[in-house]
mmCIF file of C-alpha atoms in Angstrom:
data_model
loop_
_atom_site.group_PDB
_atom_site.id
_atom_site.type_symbol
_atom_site.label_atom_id
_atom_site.label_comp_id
_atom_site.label_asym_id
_atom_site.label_seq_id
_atom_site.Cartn_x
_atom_site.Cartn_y
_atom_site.Cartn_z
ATOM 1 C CA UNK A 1 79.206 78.135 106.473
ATOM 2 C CA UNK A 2 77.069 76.296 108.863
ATOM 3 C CA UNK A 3 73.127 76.974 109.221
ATOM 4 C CA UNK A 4 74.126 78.900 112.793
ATOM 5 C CA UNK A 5 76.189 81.289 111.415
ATOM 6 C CA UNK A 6 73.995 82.075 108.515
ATOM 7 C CA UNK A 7 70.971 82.273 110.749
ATOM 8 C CA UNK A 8 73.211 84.998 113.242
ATOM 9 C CA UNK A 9 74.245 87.019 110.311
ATOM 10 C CA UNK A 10 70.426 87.277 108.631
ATOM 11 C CA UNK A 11 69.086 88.214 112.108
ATOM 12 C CA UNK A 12 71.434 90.459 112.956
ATOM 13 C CA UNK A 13 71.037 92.233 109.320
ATOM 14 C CA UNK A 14 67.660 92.982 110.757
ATOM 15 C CA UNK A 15 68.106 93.791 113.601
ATOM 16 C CA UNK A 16 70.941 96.214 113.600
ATOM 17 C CA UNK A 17 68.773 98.142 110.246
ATOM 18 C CA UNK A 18 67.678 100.650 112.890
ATOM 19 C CA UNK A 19 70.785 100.271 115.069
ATOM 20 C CA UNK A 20 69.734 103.311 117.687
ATOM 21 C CA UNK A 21 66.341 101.570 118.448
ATOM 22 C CA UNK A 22 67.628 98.134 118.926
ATOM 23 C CA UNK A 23 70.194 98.957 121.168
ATOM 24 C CA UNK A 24 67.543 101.484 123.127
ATOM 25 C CA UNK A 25 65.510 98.191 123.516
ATOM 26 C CA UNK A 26 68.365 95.710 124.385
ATOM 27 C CA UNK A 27 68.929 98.557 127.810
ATOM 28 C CA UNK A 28 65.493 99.225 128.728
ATOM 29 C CA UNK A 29 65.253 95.155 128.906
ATOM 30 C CA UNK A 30 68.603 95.347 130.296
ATOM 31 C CA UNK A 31 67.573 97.563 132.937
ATOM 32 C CA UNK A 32 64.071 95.928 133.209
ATOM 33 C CA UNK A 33 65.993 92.167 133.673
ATOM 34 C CA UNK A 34 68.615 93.144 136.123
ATOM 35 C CA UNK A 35 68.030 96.705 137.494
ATOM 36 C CA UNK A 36 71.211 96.306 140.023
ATOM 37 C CA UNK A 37 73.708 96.681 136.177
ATOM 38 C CA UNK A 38 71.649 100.024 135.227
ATOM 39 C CA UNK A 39 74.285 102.150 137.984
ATOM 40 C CA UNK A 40 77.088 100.765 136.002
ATOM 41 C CA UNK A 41 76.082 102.999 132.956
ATOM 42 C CA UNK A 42 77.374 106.542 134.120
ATOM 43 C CA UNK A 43 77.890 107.697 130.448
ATOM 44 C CA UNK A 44 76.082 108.730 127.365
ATOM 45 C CA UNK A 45 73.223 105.948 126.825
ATOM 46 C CA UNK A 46 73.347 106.673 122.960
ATOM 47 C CA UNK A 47 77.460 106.535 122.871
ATOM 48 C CA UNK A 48 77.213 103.455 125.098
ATOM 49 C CA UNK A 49 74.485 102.231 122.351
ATOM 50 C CA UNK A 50 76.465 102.596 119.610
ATOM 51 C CA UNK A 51 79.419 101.034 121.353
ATOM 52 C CA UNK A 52 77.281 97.950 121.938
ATOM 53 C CA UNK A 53 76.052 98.216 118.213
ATOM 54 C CA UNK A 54 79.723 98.161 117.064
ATOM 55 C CA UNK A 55 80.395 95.500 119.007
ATOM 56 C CA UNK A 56 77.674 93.240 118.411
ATOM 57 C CA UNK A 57 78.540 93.601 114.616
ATOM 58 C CA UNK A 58 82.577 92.790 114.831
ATOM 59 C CA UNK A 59 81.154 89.151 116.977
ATOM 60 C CA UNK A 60 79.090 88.551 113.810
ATOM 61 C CA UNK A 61 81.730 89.395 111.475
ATOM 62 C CA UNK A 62 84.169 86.946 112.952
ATOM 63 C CA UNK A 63 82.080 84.741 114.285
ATOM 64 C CA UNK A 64 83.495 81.868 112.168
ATOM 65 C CA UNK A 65 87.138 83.385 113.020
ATOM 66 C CA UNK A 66 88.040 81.894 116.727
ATOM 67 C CA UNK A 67 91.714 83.384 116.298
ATOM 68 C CA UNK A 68 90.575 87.132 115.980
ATOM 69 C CA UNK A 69 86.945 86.665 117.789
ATOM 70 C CA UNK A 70 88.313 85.452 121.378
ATOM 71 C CA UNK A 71 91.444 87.656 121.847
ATOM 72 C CA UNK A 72 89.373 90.544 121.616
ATOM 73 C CA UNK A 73 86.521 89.240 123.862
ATOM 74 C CA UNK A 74 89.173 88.267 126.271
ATOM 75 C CA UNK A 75 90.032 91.737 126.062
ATOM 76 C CA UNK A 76 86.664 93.363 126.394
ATOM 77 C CA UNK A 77 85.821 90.748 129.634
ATOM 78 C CA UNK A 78 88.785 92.273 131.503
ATOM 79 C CA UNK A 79 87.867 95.987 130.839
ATOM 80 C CA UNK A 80 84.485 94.831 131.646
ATOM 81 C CA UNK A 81 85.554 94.150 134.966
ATOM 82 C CA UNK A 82 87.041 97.745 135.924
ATOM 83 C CA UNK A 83 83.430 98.499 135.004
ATOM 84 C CA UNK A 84 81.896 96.604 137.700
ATOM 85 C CA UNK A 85 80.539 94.141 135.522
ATOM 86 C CA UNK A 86 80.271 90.614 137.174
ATOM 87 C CA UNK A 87 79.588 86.793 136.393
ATOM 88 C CA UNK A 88 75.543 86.829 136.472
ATOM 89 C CA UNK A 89 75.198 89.682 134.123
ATOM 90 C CA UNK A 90 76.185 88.083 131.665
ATOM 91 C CA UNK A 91 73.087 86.128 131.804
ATOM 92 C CA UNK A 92 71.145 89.013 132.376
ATOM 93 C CA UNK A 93 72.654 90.358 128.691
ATOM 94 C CA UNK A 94 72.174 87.392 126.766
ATOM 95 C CA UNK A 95 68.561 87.576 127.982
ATOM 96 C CA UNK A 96 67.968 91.386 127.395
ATOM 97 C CA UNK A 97 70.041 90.220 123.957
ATOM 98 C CA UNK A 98 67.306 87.390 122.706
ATOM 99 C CA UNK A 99 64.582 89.195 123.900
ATOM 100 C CA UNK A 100 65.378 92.151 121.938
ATOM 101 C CA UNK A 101 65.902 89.748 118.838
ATOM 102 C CA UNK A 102 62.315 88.349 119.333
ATOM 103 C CA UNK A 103 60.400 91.492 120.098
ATOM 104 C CA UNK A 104 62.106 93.428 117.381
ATOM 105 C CA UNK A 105 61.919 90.944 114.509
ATOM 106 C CA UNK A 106 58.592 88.951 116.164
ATOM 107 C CA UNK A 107 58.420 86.145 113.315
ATOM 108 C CA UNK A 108 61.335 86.712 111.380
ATOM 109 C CA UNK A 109 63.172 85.443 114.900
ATOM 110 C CA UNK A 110 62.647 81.513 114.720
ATOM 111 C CA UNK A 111 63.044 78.977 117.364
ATOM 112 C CA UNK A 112 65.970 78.036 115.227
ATOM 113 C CA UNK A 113 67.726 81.446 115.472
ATOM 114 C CA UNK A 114 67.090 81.552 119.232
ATOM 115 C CA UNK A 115 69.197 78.682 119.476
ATOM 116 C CA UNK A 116 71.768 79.784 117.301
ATOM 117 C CA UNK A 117 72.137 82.960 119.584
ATOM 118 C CA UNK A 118 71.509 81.385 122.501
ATOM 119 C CA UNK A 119 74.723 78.756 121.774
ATOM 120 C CA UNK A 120 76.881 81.315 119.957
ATOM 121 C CA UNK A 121 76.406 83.968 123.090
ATOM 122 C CA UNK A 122 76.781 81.179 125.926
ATOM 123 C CA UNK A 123 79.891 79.887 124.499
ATOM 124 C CA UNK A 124 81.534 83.749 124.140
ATOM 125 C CA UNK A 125 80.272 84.465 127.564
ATOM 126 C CA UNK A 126 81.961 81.554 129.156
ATOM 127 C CA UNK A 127 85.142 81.797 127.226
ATOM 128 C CA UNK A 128 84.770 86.241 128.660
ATOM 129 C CA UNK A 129 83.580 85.135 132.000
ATOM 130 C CA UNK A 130 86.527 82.807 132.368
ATOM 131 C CA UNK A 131 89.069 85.222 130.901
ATOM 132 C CA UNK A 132 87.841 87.675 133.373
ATOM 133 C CA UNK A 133 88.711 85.582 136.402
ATOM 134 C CA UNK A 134 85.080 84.498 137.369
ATOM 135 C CA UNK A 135 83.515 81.205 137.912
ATOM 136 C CA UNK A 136 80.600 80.615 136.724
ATOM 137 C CA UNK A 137 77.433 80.007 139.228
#
């Protein structure tokens, strides 16, 4: 298993051991990043949160598993779209996403494990931004 991976999975064990107040964070800096995405979220914050939650943990589980991994996120990047959801905010969400990580877990969150993030999100939201129909810029 490479040093990425391992680094993902340890973080996110952290993180998501209080899974209610890390996905409260990740929207308030959501919201605080790009306030134009917070209309977008007509329904149950804590629903939505747990959604996210659920989410974040199947991408970790198959994160070394392209052939199940990428079907679904092709999936979730067109439903995505009925939402309103664009191109940018995906930028906006891997922001809100590493600055959760860092504020949450302060040290524990290395420059090392902001990388791994960093590459492992910008690589799933191009592959979802593309399956969705958008360019990117």
């Amino acid at each position: 298993m490479s040093q990425d991976i391992k680094r993902i999975r340890r973080t996110w064990a952290k993180a998501a051991s209080d899974p209610v107040s890390m996905t409260r964070y990740f929207y308030t800096r959501l919201f605080e990043i790009a306030p134009d995405v917070e209309p977008l979220f007509k329904s149950d914050m804590d629903a939505q949160g747990q959604k996210l939650a659920e989410t974040l943990a199947f991408v970790v589980d198959h994160i070394d598993d392209p052939e199940t991994l990428l079907p679904a996120a092709r999936d979730l990047a067109i439903r995505h779209v009925s939402y309103g959801a664009q191109a940018p905010h995906y930028d906006a969400v891997g922001a809100a996403l590493l600055q959760t990580f860092q504020d949450l877990l302060g040290d524990a969150f290395t420059a090392d494990d902001h990388g791994a993030w960093a590459s492992a999100y910008g690589g799933l939201a191009d592959h979802m931004i593309a399956s969705a129909g958008y360019t990117k810029g």
